[in-house]
PDB file of C-alpha atoms in Angstrom:
ATOM      1  CA  UNK A   1       0.000   0.000   0.000  1.00 58.00           C
ATOM      2  CA  UNK A   2       1.375   3.414  -0.969  1.00 71.00           C
ATOM      3  CA  UNK A   3       1.936   6.115   1.614  1.00 82.00           C
ATOM      4  CA  UNK A   4       0.310   9.165   0.021  1.00 86.00           C
ATOM      5  CA  UNK A   5       1.543  12.727   0.384  1.00 89.00           C
ATOM      6  CA  UNK A   6       0.219  15.832  -1.315  1.00 90.00           C
ATOM      7  CA  UNK A   7       2.306  18.750  -2.550  1.00 92.00           C
ATOM      8  CA  UNK A   8       0.384  22.020  -2.469  1.00 92.00           C
ATOM      9  CA  UNK A   9       1.808  25.158  -4.095  1.00 92.00           C
ATOM     10  CA  UNK A  10       0.519  28.374  -2.553  1.00 91.00           C
ATOM     11  CA  UNK A  11       1.453  32.001  -3.095  1.00 90.00           C
ATOM     12  CA  UNK A  12       2.918  32.060   0.413  1.00 91.00           C
ATOM     13  CA  UNK A  13       5.038  28.880   0.080  1.00 92.00           C
ATOM     14  CA  UNK A  14       5.164  25.116  -0.421  1.00 93.00           C
ATOM     15  CA  UNK A  15       3.169  22.793   1.847  1.00 93.00           C
ATOM     16  CA  UNK A  16       3.386  19.010   2.177  1.00 92.00           C
ATOM     17  CA  UNK A  17       0.429  17.058   3.552  1.00 92.00           C
ATOM     18  CA  UNK A  18      -0.070  13.419   4.449  1.00 89.00           C
ATOM     19  CA  UNK A  19      -3.339  11.857   3.269  1.00 86.00           C
ATOM     20  CA  UNK A  20      -5.024   8.958   5.087  1.00 83.00           C
ATOM     21  CA  UNK A  21      -7.053   6.294   3.296  1.00 70.00           C
ATOM     22  CA  UNK A  22      -6.684   7.578  -0.254  1.00 67.00           C
ATOM     23  CA  UNK A  23      -7.837   4.238  -1.706  1.00 65.00           C
ATOM     24  CA  UNK A  24     -11.103   4.427   0.248  1.00 63.00           C
ATOM     25  CA  UNK A  25     -11.513   8.081  -0.728  1.00 63.00           C
ATOM     26  CA  UNK A  26     -11.144   7.207  -4.422  1.00 57.00           C
ATOM     27  CA  UNK A  27     -13.905   4.628  -4.076  1.00 60.00           C
ATOM     28  CA  UNK A  28     -16.308   7.039  -2.354  1.00 62.00           C
ATOM     29  CA  UNK A  29     -15.671  10.363  -4.088  1.00 62.00           C
ATOM     30  CA  UNK A  30     -19.315  11.438  -3.816  1.00 62.00           C
ATOM     31  CA  UNK A  31     -19.195  11.144  -0.012  1.00 63.00           C
ATOM     32  CA  UNK A  32     -15.788  12.835   0.188  1.00 65.00           C
ATOM     33  CA  UNK A  33     -17.020  15.832  -1.792  1.00 68.00           C
ATOM     34  CA  UNK A  34     -19.470  16.564   1.015  1.00 66.00           C
ATOM     35  CA  UNK A  35     -16.899  16.012   3.791  1.00 70.00           C
ATOM     36  CA  UNK A  36     -14.387  18.399   2.254  1.00 78.00           C
ATOM     37  CA  UNK A  37     -16.362  21.475   3.253  1.00 80.00           C
ATOM     38  CA  UNK A  38     -16.389  20.338   6.897  1.00 82.00           C
ATOM     39  CA  UNK A  39     -13.026  21.334   8.391  1.00 84.00           C
ATOM     40  CA  UNK A  40     -13.228  18.952  11.361  1.00 83.00           C
ATOM     41  CA  UNK A  41     -13.886  15.965   9.078  1.00 81.00           C
ATOM     42  CA  UNK A  42     -11.274  17.072   6.562  1.00 82.00           C
ATOM     43  CA  UNK A  43      -8.516  17.251   9.193  1.00 84.00           C
ATOM     44  CA  UNK A  44      -9.162  13.556   9.815  1.00 83.00           C
ATOM     45  CA  UNK A  45      -8.053  12.904   6.250  1.00 84.00           C
ATOM     46  CA  UNK A  46      -5.282  15.475   5.819  1.00 86.00           C
ATOM     47  CA  UNK A  47      -2.337  16.221   8.140  1.00 89.00           C
ATOM     48  CA  UNK A  48       0.294  18.927   7.613  1.00 91.00           C
ATOM     49  CA  UNK A  49       3.819  17.523   7.395  1.00 91.00           C
ATOM     50  CA  UNK A  50       5.845  20.617   6.475  1.00 92.00           C
ATOM     51  CA  UNK A  51       5.460  24.186   5.260  1.00 93.00           C
ATOM     52  CA  UNK A  52       8.222  26.307   3.694  1.00 91.00           C
ATOM     53  CA  UNK A  53       7.257  29.961   3.184  1.00 91.00           C
ATOM     54  CA  UNK A  54       8.833  31.974   0.392  1.00 91.00           C
ATOM     55  CA  UNK A  55      11.383  34.552   1.531  1.00 89.00           C
ATOM     56  CA  UNK A  56       9.852  37.370  -0.514  1.00 89.00           C
ATOM     57  CA  UNK A  57       7.631  38.167  -3.485  1.00 87.00           C
ATOM     58  CA  UNK A  58      10.501  37.806  -5.962  1.00 89.00           C
ATOM     59  CA  UNK A  59      11.196  34.243  -4.824  1.00 90.00           C
ATOM     60  CA  UNK A  60       7.467  33.441  -4.996  1.00 91.00           C
ATOM     61  CA  UNK A  61       7.318  34.720  -8.587  1.00 90.00           C
ATOM     62  CA  UNK A  62      10.407  32.692  -9.569  1.00 91.00           C
ATOM     63  CA  UNK A  63       8.809  29.505  -8.225  1.00 90.00           C
ATOM     64  CA  UNK A  64       5.454  30.259  -9.874  1.00 89.00           C
ATOM     65  CA  UNK A  65       7.161  30.785 -13.247  1.00 89.00           C
ATOM     66  CA  UNK A  66       9.135  27.562 -12.847  1.00 89.00           C
ATOM     67  CA  UNK A  67       6.021  25.512 -12.045  1.00 87.00           C
ATOM     68  CA  UNK A  68       4.049  27.003 -14.948  1.00 85.00           C
ATOM     69  CA  UNK A  69       6.898  26.123 -17.334  1.00 85.00           C
ATOM     70  CA  UNK A  70       7.411  22.623 -15.928  1.00 85.00           C
ATOM     71  CA  UNK A  71      10.820  23.373 -14.391  1.00 88.00           C
ATOM     72  CA  UNK A  72      11.985  22.029 -11.033  1.00 88.00           C
ATOM     73  CA  UNK A  73      13.082  25.010  -8.920  1.00 90.00           C
ATOM     74  CA  UNK A  74      15.847  24.566  -6.352  1.00 91.00           C
ATOM     75  CA  UNK A  75      13.479  25.626  -3.549  1.00 91.00           C
ATOM     76  CA  UNK A  76      11.014  22.871  -4.399  1.00 90.00           C
ATOM     77  CA  UNK A  77      13.733  20.261  -4.767  1.00 90.00           C
ATOM     78  CA  UNK A  78      15.260  21.092  -1.360  1.00 92.00           C
ATOM     79  CA  UNK A  79      11.812  21.143   0.259  1.00 91.00           C
ATOM     80  CA  UNK A  80      10.880  17.675  -1.017  1.00 90.00           C
ATOM     81  CA  UNK A  81      14.282  16.162  -0.292  1.00 89.00           C
ATOM     82  CA  UNK A  82      14.107  17.431   3.290  1.00 90.00           C
ATOM     83  CA  UNK A  83      10.499  16.491   4.083  1.00 90.00           C
ATOM     84  CA  UNK A  84       9.272  13.700   1.794  1.00 88.00           C
ATOM     85  CA  UNK A  85      10.115  10.231   3.228  1.00 85.00           C
ATOM     86  CA  UNK A  86      12.139   7.856   1.100  1.00 81.00           C
ATOM     87  CA  UNK A  87      10.411   4.688  -0.159  1.00 73.00           C
ATOM     88  CA  UNK A  88      10.982   1.820   2.275  1.00 67.00           C
ATOM     89  CA  UNK A  89      10.480  -1.923   2.434  1.00 57.00           C
ATOM     90  CA  UNK A  90       6.974  -1.529   3.835  1.00 60.00           C
ATOM     91  CA  UNK A  91       5.680   0.310   0.823  1.00 68.00           C
ATOM     92  CA  UNK A  92       6.257   3.003  -1.739  1.00 82.00           C
ATOM     93  CA  UNK A  93       5.651   6.735  -1.380  1.00 84.00           C
ATOM     94  CA  UNK A  94       3.135   8.409  -3.689  1.00 86.00           C
ATOM     95  CA  UNK A  95       3.112  12.193  -4.166  1.00 89.00           C
ATOM     96  CA  UNK A  96      -0.088  13.883  -5.242  1.00 88.00           C
ATOM     97  CA  UNK A  97       0.447  16.936  -7.485  1.00 90.00           C
ATOM     98  CA  UNK A  98      -1.907  19.424  -9.102  1.00 87.00           C
ATOM     99  CA  UNK A  99      -0.413  19.334 -12.583  1.00 85.00           C
ATOM    100  CA  UNK A 100       0.761  16.489 -14.798  1.00 85.00           C
ATOM    101  CA  UNK A 101       3.678  18.520 -16.120  1.00 87.00           C
ATOM    102  CA  UNK A 102       5.290  19.154 -12.732  1.00 87.00           C
ATOM    103  CA  UNK A 103       4.552  15.544 -11.782  1.00 87.00           C
ATOM    104  CA  UNK A 104       6.549  14.331 -14.769  1.00 88.00           C
ATOM    105  CA  UNK A 105       9.498  16.582 -13.865  1.00 88.00           C
ATOM    106  CA  UNK A 106       9.510  15.350 -10.240  1.00 88.00           C
ATOM    107  CA  UNK A 107       9.343  11.717 -11.344  1.00 87.00           C
ATOM    108  CA  UNK A 108      12.237  12.187 -13.737  1.00 88.00           C
ATOM    109  CA  UNK A 109      14.465  14.320 -11.502  1.00 86.00           C
ATOM    110  CA  UNK A 110      13.819  12.891  -8.024  1.00 86.00           C
ATOM    111  CA  UNK A 111      12.479   9.410  -8.890  1.00 85.00           C
ATOM    112  CA  UNK A 112       9.230  10.137  -7.046  1.00 85.00           C
ATOM    113  CA  UNK A 113       5.990   8.389  -8.026  1.00 87.00           C
ATOM    114  CA  UNK A 114       3.465  11.159  -8.741  1.00 88.00           C
ATOM    115  CA  UNK A 115      -0.292  11.164  -9.285  1.00 86.00           C
ATOM    116  CA  UNK A 116      -2.607  13.976 -10.344  1.00 85.00           C
ATOM    117  CA  UNK A 117      -5.909  12.134 -10.852  1.00 83.00           C
ATOM    118  CA  UNK A 118      -8.366  10.071  -8.835  1.00 79.00           C
ATOM    119  CA  UNK A 119      -8.901  11.437  -5.323  1.00 80.00           C
ATOM    120  CA  UNK A 120      -6.029  13.954  -5.570  1.00 84.00           C
ATOM    121  CA  UNK A 121      -8.027  16.819  -7.197  1.00 86.00           C
ATOM    122  CA  UNK A 122     -10.723  16.592  -4.487  1.00 84.00           C
ATOM    123  CA  UNK A 123      -8.128  16.614  -1.717  1.00 87.00           C
ATOM    124  CA  UNK A 124      -6.429  19.587  -3.395  1.00 88.00           C
ATOM    125  CA  UNK A 125      -9.755  21.388  -3.441  1.00 88.00           C
ATOM    126  CA  UNK A 126     -10.178  20.811   0.288  1.00 89.00           C
ATOM    127  CA  UNK A 127      -6.636  22.007   1.047  1.00 89.00           C
ATOM    128  CA  UNK A 128      -7.212  25.138  -1.025  1.00 89.00           C
ATOM    129  CA  UNK A 129     -10.470  25.783   0.848  1.00 89.00           C
ATOM    130  CA  UNK A 130      -9.008  25.357   4.360  1.00 89.00           C
ATOM    131  CA  UNK A 131      -5.385  26.330   3.674  1.00 89.00           C
ATOM    132  CA  UNK A 132      -5.286  29.303   6.061  1.00 88.00           C
ATOM    133  CA  UNK A 133      -6.610  27.094   8.893  1.00 89.00           C
ATOM    134  CA  UNK A 134      -4.189  24.261   8.147  1.00 89.00           C
ATOM    135  CA  UNK A 135      -1.087  26.485   8.331  1.00 89.00           C
ATOM    136  CA  UNK A 136      -0.299  27.791  11.798  1.00 88.00           C
ATOM    137  CA  UNK A 137       0.207  31.559  11.892  1.00 86.00           C
ATOM    138  CA  UNK A 138      -1.307  32.184   8.459  1.00 86.00           C
ATOM    139  CA  UNK A 139      -4.523  34.204   8.432  1.00 86.00           C
ATOM    140  CA  UNK A 140      -7.101  34.222   5.649  1.00 86.00           C
ATOM    141  CA  UNK A 141      -6.331  37.890   5.015  1.00 88.00           C
ATOM    142  CA  UNK A 142      -2.595  37.253   4.666  1.00 88.00           C
ATOM    143  CA  UNK A 143      -3.285  34.297   2.371  1.00 87.00           C
ATOM    144  CA  UNK A 144      -5.527  36.396   0.119  1.00 88.00           C
ATOM    145  CA  UNK A 145      -2.973  39.230  -0.034  1.00 89.00           C
ATOM    146  CA  UNK A 146      -0.208  36.796  -0.993  1.00 88.00           C
ATOM    147  CA  UNK A 147      -2.352  35.313  -3.778  1.00 88.00           C
ATOM    148  CA  UNK A 148      -3.358  38.743  -5.072  1.00 88.00           C
ATOM    149  CA  UNK A 149       0.222  40.065  -5.028  1.00 88.00           C
ATOM    150  CA  UNK A 150       1.632  37.005  -6.763  1.00 88.00           C
ATOM    151  CA  UNK A 151      -1.196  37.040  -9.313  1.00 85.00           C
ATOM    152  CA  UNK A 152      -0.442  40.656 -10.263  1.00 83.00           C
ATOM    153  CA  UNK A 153       3.321  40.048 -10.444  1.00 83.00           C
ATOM    154  CA  UNK A 154       2.871  36.903 -12.537  1.00 82.00           C
ATOM    155  CA  UNK A 155       0.477  38.624 -14.965  1.00 78.00           C
ATOM    156  CA  UNK A 156       2.712  41.681 -15.371  1.00 74.00           C
ATOM    157  CA  UNK A 157       5.732  39.483 -16.034  1.00 73.00           C
ATOM    158  CA  UNK A 158       3.895  37.434 -18.660  1.00 69.00           C
ATOM    159  CA  UNK A 159       2.606  40.528 -20.466  1.00 62.00           C
ATOM    160  CA  UNK A 160       6.014  42.216 -20.340  1.00 62.00           C
ATOM    161  CA  UNK A 161       8.171  39.340 -21.530  1.00 54.00           C
ATOM    162  CA  UNK A 162       5.891  37.622 -24.036  1.00 53.00           C
ATOM    163  CA  UNK A 163       7.497  38.404 -27.398  1.00 50.00           C
ATOM    164  CA  UNK A 164       4.616  36.775 -29.251  1.00 55.00           C
ATOM    165  CA  UNK A 165       1.924  39.018 -27.830  1.00 60.00           C
ATOM    166  CA  UNK A 166      -0.902  39.467 -30.294  1.00 63.00           C
ATOM    167  CA  UNK A 167      -2.337  42.604 -28.723  1.00 73.00           C
ATOM    168  CA  UNK A 168       0.442  44.943 -29.907  1.00 76.00           C
ATOM    169  CA  UNK A 169      -1.550  45.903 -33.023  1.00 82.00           C
ATOM    170  CA  UNK A 170      -4.536  46.720 -30.822  1.00 83.00           C
ATOM    171  CA  UNK A 171      -2.426  48.933 -28.551  1.00 83.00           C
ATOM    172  CA  UNK A 172      -0.959  50.826 -31.517  1.00 86.00           C
ATOM    173  CA  UNK A 173      -4.366  51.209 -33.188  1.00 88.00           C
ATOM    174  CA  UNK A 174      -5.903  52.695 -30.048  1.00 88.00           C
ATOM    175  CA  UNK A 175      -3.000  55.137 -29.722  1.00 89.00           C
ATOM    176  CA  UNK A 176      -3.374  56.197 -33.371  1.00 93.00           C
ATOM    177  CA  UNK A 177      -7.135  56.652 -32.959  1.00 92.00           C
ATOM    178  CA  UNK A 178      -6.605  58.909 -29.950  1.00 91.00           C
ATOM    179  CA  UNK A 179      -4.079  60.984 -31.880  1.00 94.00           C
ATOM    180  CA  UNK A 180      -6.327  61.174 -34.956  1.00 93.00           C
ATOM    181  CA  UNK A 181      -9.249  62.415 -32.849  1.00 91.00           C
ATOM    182  CA  UNK A 182      -7.117  65.248 -31.479  1.00 93.00           C
ATOM    183  CA  UNK A 183      -5.670  66.144 -34.896  1.00 93.00           C
ATOM    184  CA  UNK A 184      -9.011  66.064 -36.726  1.00 92.00           C
ATOM    185  CA  UNK A 185     -10.630  68.272 -34.095  1.00 91.00           C
ATOM    186  CA  UNK A 186      -7.745  70.762 -34.294  1.00 92.00           C
ATOM    187  CA  UNK A 187      -7.766  70.828 -38.091  1.00 92.00           C
ATOM    188  CA  UNK A 188     -11.568  71.181 -38.198  1.00 90.00           C
ATOM    189  CA  UNK A 189     -11.353  74.195 -35.904  1.00 91.00           C
ATOM    190  CA  UNK A 190      -8.838  75.784 -38.284  1.00 92.00           C
ATOM    191  CA  UNK A 191     -11.141  75.120 -41.248  1.00 92.00           C
ATOM    192  CA  UNK A 192     -14.087  76.756 -39.452  1.00 91.00           C
ATOM    193  CA  UNK A 193     -12.001  79.828 -38.614  1.00 91.00           C
ATOM    194  CA  UNK A 194     -10.494  79.997 -42.091  1.00 91.00           C
ATOM    195  CA  UNK A 195     -13.675  79.475 -44.130  1.00 90.00           C
ATOM    196  CA  UNK A 196     -15.763  81.357 -41.559  1.00 89.00           C
ATOM    197  CA  UNK A 197     -14.144  84.544 -42.838  1.00 89.00           C
ATOM    198  CA  UNK A 198     -16.040  83.937 -46.098  1.00 91.00           C
ATOM    199  CA  UNK A 199     -19.201  82.088 -44.921  1.00 91.00           C
ATOM    200  CA  UNK A 200     -19.602  82.482 -41.100  1.00 90.00           C
ATOM    201  CA  UNK A 201     -23.257  81.313 -41.036  1.00 91.00           C
ATOM    202  CA  UNK A 202     -22.340  77.783 -42.146  1.00 91.00           C
ATOM    203  CA  UNK A 203     -20.821  76.982 -38.729  1.00 89.00           C
ATOM    204  CA  UNK A 204     -24.224  77.257 -37.033  1.00 89.00           C
ATOM    205  CA  UNK A 205     -25.955  75.094 -39.647  1.00 91.00           C
ATOM    206  CA  UNK A 206     -23.396  72.235 -39.876  1.00 90.00           C
ATOM    207  CA  UNK A 207     -21.937  71.151 -36.532  1.00 88.00           C
ATOM    208  CA  UNK A 208     -20.154  67.899 -37.470  1.00 88.00           C
ATOM    209  CA  UNK A 209     -16.487  68.457 -38.330  1.00 87.00           C
ATOM    210  CA  UNK A 210     -16.265  65.777 -41.025  1.00 88.00           C
ATOM    211  CA  UNK A 211     -19.489  66.905 -42.714  1.00 91.00           C
ATOM    212  CA  UNK A 212     -18.439  70.566 -42.463  1.00 91.00           C
ATOM    213  CA  UNK A 213     -15.201  69.852 -44.355  1.00 91.00           C
ATOM    214  CA  UNK A 214     -17.154  68.012 -47.062  1.00 92.00           C
ATOM    215  CA  UNK A 215     -19.662  70.868 -47.437  1.00 92.00           C
ATOM    216  CA  UNK A 216     -16.895  73.461 -47.711  1.00 92.00           C
ATOM    217  CA  UNK A 217     -15.332  71.423 -50.522  1.00 91.00           C
ATOM    218  CA  UNK A 218     -18.655  71.345 -52.359  1.00 91.00           C
ATOM    219  CA  UNK A 219     -19.669  74.989 -51.889  1.00 91.00           C
ATOM    220  CA  UNK A 220     -16.368  76.751 -52.503  1.00 90.00           C
ATOM    221  CA  UNK A 221     -17.380  80.306 -53.367  1.00 90.00           C
ATOM    222  CA  UNK A 222     -20.790  80.828 -51.691  1.00 87.00           C
ATOM    223  CA  UNK A 223     -22.086  83.009 -54.489  1.00 87.00           C
ATOM    224  CA  UNK A 224     -21.754  80.104 -56.941  1.00 86.00           C
ATOM    225  CA  UNK A 225     -24.304  77.881 -55.148  1.00 87.00           C
ATOM    226  CA  UNK A 226     -26.451  76.255 -57.853  1.00 88.00           C
ATOM    227  CA  UNK A 227     -28.744  73.244 -58.190  1.00 88.00           C
ATOM    228  CA  UNK A 228     -25.862  70.851 -58.853  1.00 90.00           C
ATOM    229  CA  UNK A 229     -24.065  71.896 -55.675  1.00 89.00           C
ATOM    230  CA  UNK A 230     -27.314  71.767 -53.715  1.00 91.00           C
ATOM    231  CA  UNK A 231     -27.895  68.177 -54.855  1.00 92.00           C
ATOM    232  CA  UNK A 232     -24.371  67.238 -53.746  1.00 91.00           C
ATOM    233  CA  UNK A 233     -24.944  68.912 -50.357  1.00 91.00           C
ATOM    234  CA  UNK A 234     -28.243  67.052 -49.953  1.00 91.00           C
ATOM    235  CA  UNK A 235     -26.462  63.760 -50.611  1.00 91.00           C
ATOM    236  CA  UNK A 236     -24.029  64.519 -47.773  1.00 89.00           C
ATOM    237  CA  UNK A 237     -26.524  65.958 -45.273  1.00 89.00           C
ATOM    238  CA  UNK A 238     -29.619  63.943 -46.108  1.00 87.00           C
ATOM    239  CA  UNK A 239     -31.748  66.867 -44.888  1.00 89.00           C
ATOM    240  CA  UNK A 240     -33.477  69.170 -47.383  1.00 91.00           C
ATOM    241  CA  UNK A 241     -34.341  71.727 -44.705  1.00 90.00           C
ATOM    242  CA  UNK A 242     -30.670  72.204 -43.859  1.00 90.00           C
ATOM    243  CA  UNK A 243     -29.837  72.550 -47.545  1.00 90.00           C
ATOM    244  CA  UNK A 244     -32.436  75.324 -47.847  1.00 91.00           C
ATOM    245  CA  UNK A 245     -30.920  77.072 -44.798  1.00 91.00           C
ATOM    246  CA  UNK A 246     -27.469  76.900 -46.395  1.00 91.00           C
ATOM    247  CA  UNK A 247     -28.754  78.362 -49.669  1.00 89.00           C
ATOM    248  CA  UNK A 248     -30.579  81.179 -47.858  1.00 90.00           C
ATOM    249  CA  UNK A 249     -27.577  81.891 -45.634  1.00 90.00           C
ATOM    250  CA  UNK A 250     -25.331  81.999 -48.718  1.00 88.00           C
ATOM    251  CA  UNK A 251     -27.494  84.674 -50.313  1.00 88.00           C
ATOM    252  CA  UNK A 252     -27.619  86.907 -47.228  1.00 88.00           C
ATOM    253  CA  UNK A 253     -24.207  86.145 -45.714  1.00 87.00           C
ATOM    254  CA  UNK A 254     -22.228  88.919 -44.084  1.00 89.00           C
ATOM    255  CA  UNK A 255     -18.938  87.155 -44.901  1.00 87.00           C
ATOM    256  CA  UNK A 256     -16.239  88.831 -46.949  1.00 89.00           C
ATOM    257  CA  UNK A 257     -15.180  87.824 -50.437  1.00 88.00           C
ATOM    258  CA  UNK A 258     -12.362  85.307 -50.630  1.00 88.00           C
ATOM    259  CA  UNK A 259      -9.606  85.298 -53.264  1.00 90.00           C
ATOM    260  CA  UNK A 260      -9.401  82.221 -55.467  1.00 90.00           C
ATOM    261  CA  UNK A 261      -5.945  81.213 -54.201  1.00 92.00           C
ATOM    262  CA  UNK A 262      -7.132  81.358 -50.575  1.00 91.00           C
ATOM    263  CA  UNK A 263     -10.216  79.305 -51.418  1.00 90.00           C
ATOM    264  CA  UNK A 264      -8.026  76.730 -53.164  1.00 92.00           C
ATOM    265  CA  UNK A 265      -5.885  76.344 -50.034  1.00 93.00           C
ATOM    266  CA  UNK A 266      -8.948  75.983 -47.819  1.00 92.00           C
ATOM    267  CA  UNK A 267     -10.436  73.299 -50.042  1.00 92.00           C
ATOM    268  CA  UNK A 268      -7.109  71.433 -50.286  1.00 93.00           C
ATOM    269  CA  UNK A 269      -6.915  71.407 -46.499  1.00 93.00           C
ATOM    270  CA  UNK A 270     -10.533  70.193 -46.308  1.00 93.00           C
ATOM    271  CA  UNK A 271      -9.662  67.284 -48.590  1.00 93.00           C
ATOM    272  CA  UNK A 272      -6.814  66.298 -46.286  1.00 93.00           C
ATOM    273  CA  UNK A 273      -9.084  66.418 -43.236  1.00 92.00           C
ATOM    274  CA  UNK A 274     -11.831  64.354 -44.875  1.00 92.00           C
ATOM    275  CA  UNK A 275      -9.234  61.763 -45.904  1.00 94.00           C
ATOM    276  CA  UNK A 276      -8.026  61.603 -42.295  1.00 93.00           C
ATOM    277  CA  UNK A 277     -11.606  61.162 -41.064  1.00 92.00           C
ATOM    278  CA  UNK A 278     -12.182  58.343 -43.569  1.00 93.00           C
ATOM    279  CA  UNK A 279      -8.969  56.647 -42.476  1.00 94.00           C
ATOM    280  CA  UNK A 280     -10.057  56.967 -38.855  1.00 93.00           C
ATOM    281  CA  UNK A 281     -13.322  55.189 -39.669  1.00 92.00           C
ATOM    282  CA  UNK A 282     -11.427  52.405 -41.444  1.00 93.00           C
ATOM    283  CA  UNK A 283      -9.058  52.059 -38.467  1.00 92.00           C
ATOM    284  CA  UNK A 284     -12.010  51.920 -36.080  1.00 91.00           C
ATOM    285  CA  UNK A 285     -13.506  49.006 -38.043  1.00 91.00           C
ATOM    286  CA  UNK A 286     -10.110  47.259 -38.071  1.00 90.00           C
ATOM    287  CA  UNK A 287      -9.831  47.681 -34.294  1.00 88.00           C
ATOM    288  CA  UNK A 288     -13.330  46.306 -33.803  1.00 87.00           C
ATOM    289  CA  UNK A 289     -12.410  43.174 -35.790  1.00 87.00           C
ATOM    290  CA  UNK A 290      -9.157  42.670 -33.873  1.00 84.00           C
ATOM    291  CA  UNK A 291     -10.869  43.089 -30.502  1.00 82.00           C
ATOM    292  CA  UNK A 292     -13.496  40.513 -31.444  1.00 81.00           C
ATOM    293  CA  UNK A 293     -10.685  38.073 -32.263  1.00 79.00           C
ATOM    294  CA  UNK A 294      -8.461  38.826 -29.254  1.00 76.00           C
ATOM    295  CA  UNK A 295     -10.796  39.862 -26.433  1.00 73.00           C
ATOM    296  CA  UNK A 296     -14.487  39.507 -27.365  1.00 76.00           C
ATOM    297  CA  UNK A 297     -15.685  39.563 -23.743  1.00 74.00           C
ATOM    298  CA  UNK A 298     -13.766  42.751 -22.949  1.00 70.00           C
ATOM    299  CA  UNK A 299     -15.028  44.393 -26.148  1.00 69.00           C
ATOM    300  CA  UNK A 300     -18.619  43.515 -25.210  1.00 73.00           C
ATOM    301  CA  UNK A 301     -18.198  44.996 -21.742  1.00 67.00           C
ATOM    302  CA  UNK A 302     -16.359  48.273 -22.350  1.00 64.00           C
ATOM    303  CA  UNK A 303     -16.084  48.665 -26.121  1.00 66.00           C
ATOM    304  CA  UNK A 304     -13.200  48.392 -28.555  1.00 61.00           C
ATOM    305  CA  UNK A 305     -11.257  51.569 -27.692  1.00 57.00           C
ATOM    306  CA  UNK A 306     -10.147  50.663 -24.148  1.00 49.00           C
TER     307      UNK A 306
END
């Protein structure tokens, strides 16, 4: 009969437990699942053998990275060599682990028989539930803080050092969108001030920056408004009443005449701004597609431009 021990990795350190009657537990998993929540019954199954706390957060992160990558850290090796009994004549020693990968490394490096299935997951669940009570001097609050701190450190390290990160395009797209919004707003303000010298009433009729730049390109000299230009304006605005207001304002405008060379420069600048606005729309659609591929849940919660 194998003497069963369980290795439990926690943010605060390594713990080794001895498990009683694992064979019976494996045969009555349904009953054990109910007993796990009862601390007094669970302590009849599990007994703490040893606990080795990590010296600091850096050491905890090193061990967490090693376990996630299937590498045997020196701390874990020394802990098991010091506390796990050697197999004797009476029977072998079985070590329960949470992950098959680390179990394979321990079996290969230390010649320890490891198991990660059967009753082990249920016993792990019970240890995780009652861990703060099983370790003397460790409070639930301290346990939670250790887990939270290690979780943040581990996540930051993974994001920082992952050279294959697929979210870089999303980050750059969001930065470009923010910059485009600022530039388009600044340029639109210049267009309004520039063209407002010739047709000041148009600012009050057309409020949208992108639409304003398009209308300026169509109108040009306000005195040349004809049916063809009105039809083009209607296509952009989609509102006949606004078109009529523009025509009326053009006839009675108090704006000054504008030289042809100045008007040409204004319209050239308007073309550049409308092109920027169109590119921004295309980039927004691209970002939406990328967010749906990379982080659909996040996009649903807070939108694409996080």
